[in-house]
XYZ file of C-alpha atoms in Angstrom:
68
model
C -3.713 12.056 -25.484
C -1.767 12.493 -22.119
C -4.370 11.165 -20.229
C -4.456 7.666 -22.236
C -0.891 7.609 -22.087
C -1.313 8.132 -17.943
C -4.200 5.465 -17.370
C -2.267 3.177 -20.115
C 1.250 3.561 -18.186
C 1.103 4.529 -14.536
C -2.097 3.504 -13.163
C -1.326 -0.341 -13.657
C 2.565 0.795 -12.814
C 1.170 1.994 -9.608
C -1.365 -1.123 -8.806
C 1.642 -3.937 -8.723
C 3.912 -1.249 -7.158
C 1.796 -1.032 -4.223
C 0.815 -4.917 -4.500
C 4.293 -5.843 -3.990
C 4.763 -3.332 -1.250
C 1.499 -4.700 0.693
C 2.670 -8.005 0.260
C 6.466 -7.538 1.995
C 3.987 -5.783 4.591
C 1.507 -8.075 5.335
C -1.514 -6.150 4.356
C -3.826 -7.567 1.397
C -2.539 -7.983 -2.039
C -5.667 -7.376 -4.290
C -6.638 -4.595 -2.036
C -3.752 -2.392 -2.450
C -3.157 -3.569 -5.950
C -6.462 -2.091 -6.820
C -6.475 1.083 -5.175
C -3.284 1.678 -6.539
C -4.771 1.116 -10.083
C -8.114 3.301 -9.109
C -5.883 5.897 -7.550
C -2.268 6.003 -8.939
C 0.328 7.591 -7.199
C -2.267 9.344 -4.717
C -2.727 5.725 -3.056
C 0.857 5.321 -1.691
C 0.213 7.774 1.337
C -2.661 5.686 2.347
C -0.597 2.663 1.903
C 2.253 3.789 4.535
C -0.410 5.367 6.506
C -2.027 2.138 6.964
C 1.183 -0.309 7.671
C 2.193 2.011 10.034
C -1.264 1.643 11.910
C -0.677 -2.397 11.127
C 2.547 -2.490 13.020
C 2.014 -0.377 15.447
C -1.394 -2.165 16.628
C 1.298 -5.788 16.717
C 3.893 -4.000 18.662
C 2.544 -4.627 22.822
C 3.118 -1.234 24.299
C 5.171 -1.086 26.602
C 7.499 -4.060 25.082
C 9.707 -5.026 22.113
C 7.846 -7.980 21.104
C 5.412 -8.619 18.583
C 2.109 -9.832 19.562
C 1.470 -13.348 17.824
């Protein structure tokens, strides 16, 4: 019963969570959206882990300009 109430309620809470949050990051959408709906909560680490990789590979080193 909790289980069906967790894949019914926080698994699809989770997938546009993290869709919206990879969208105002740049990253793909539908990506994010589904791991957050195959993973839940447990995705969002990931998530951060890889915009932070995303911005820091557009920051030049060694300046404060993004690389276009």
């Amino acid at each position: 019963m909790l289980l069906s109430i967790f894949i019914a309620t926080v698994l699809p809470l989770s997938g546009f969570v993290m869709g919206k949050l990879a969208f105002q990051a740049g990253l793909g959408v539908k990506r994010w959206a589904v791991v957050g709906l195959l993973l839940g909560p447990a995705g969002y680490p990931l998530l951060n882990t890889h915009r932070r990789f995303a911005m820091k590979k557009a920051i030049v080193k060694g300046s404060s300009q993004l690389q276009c």
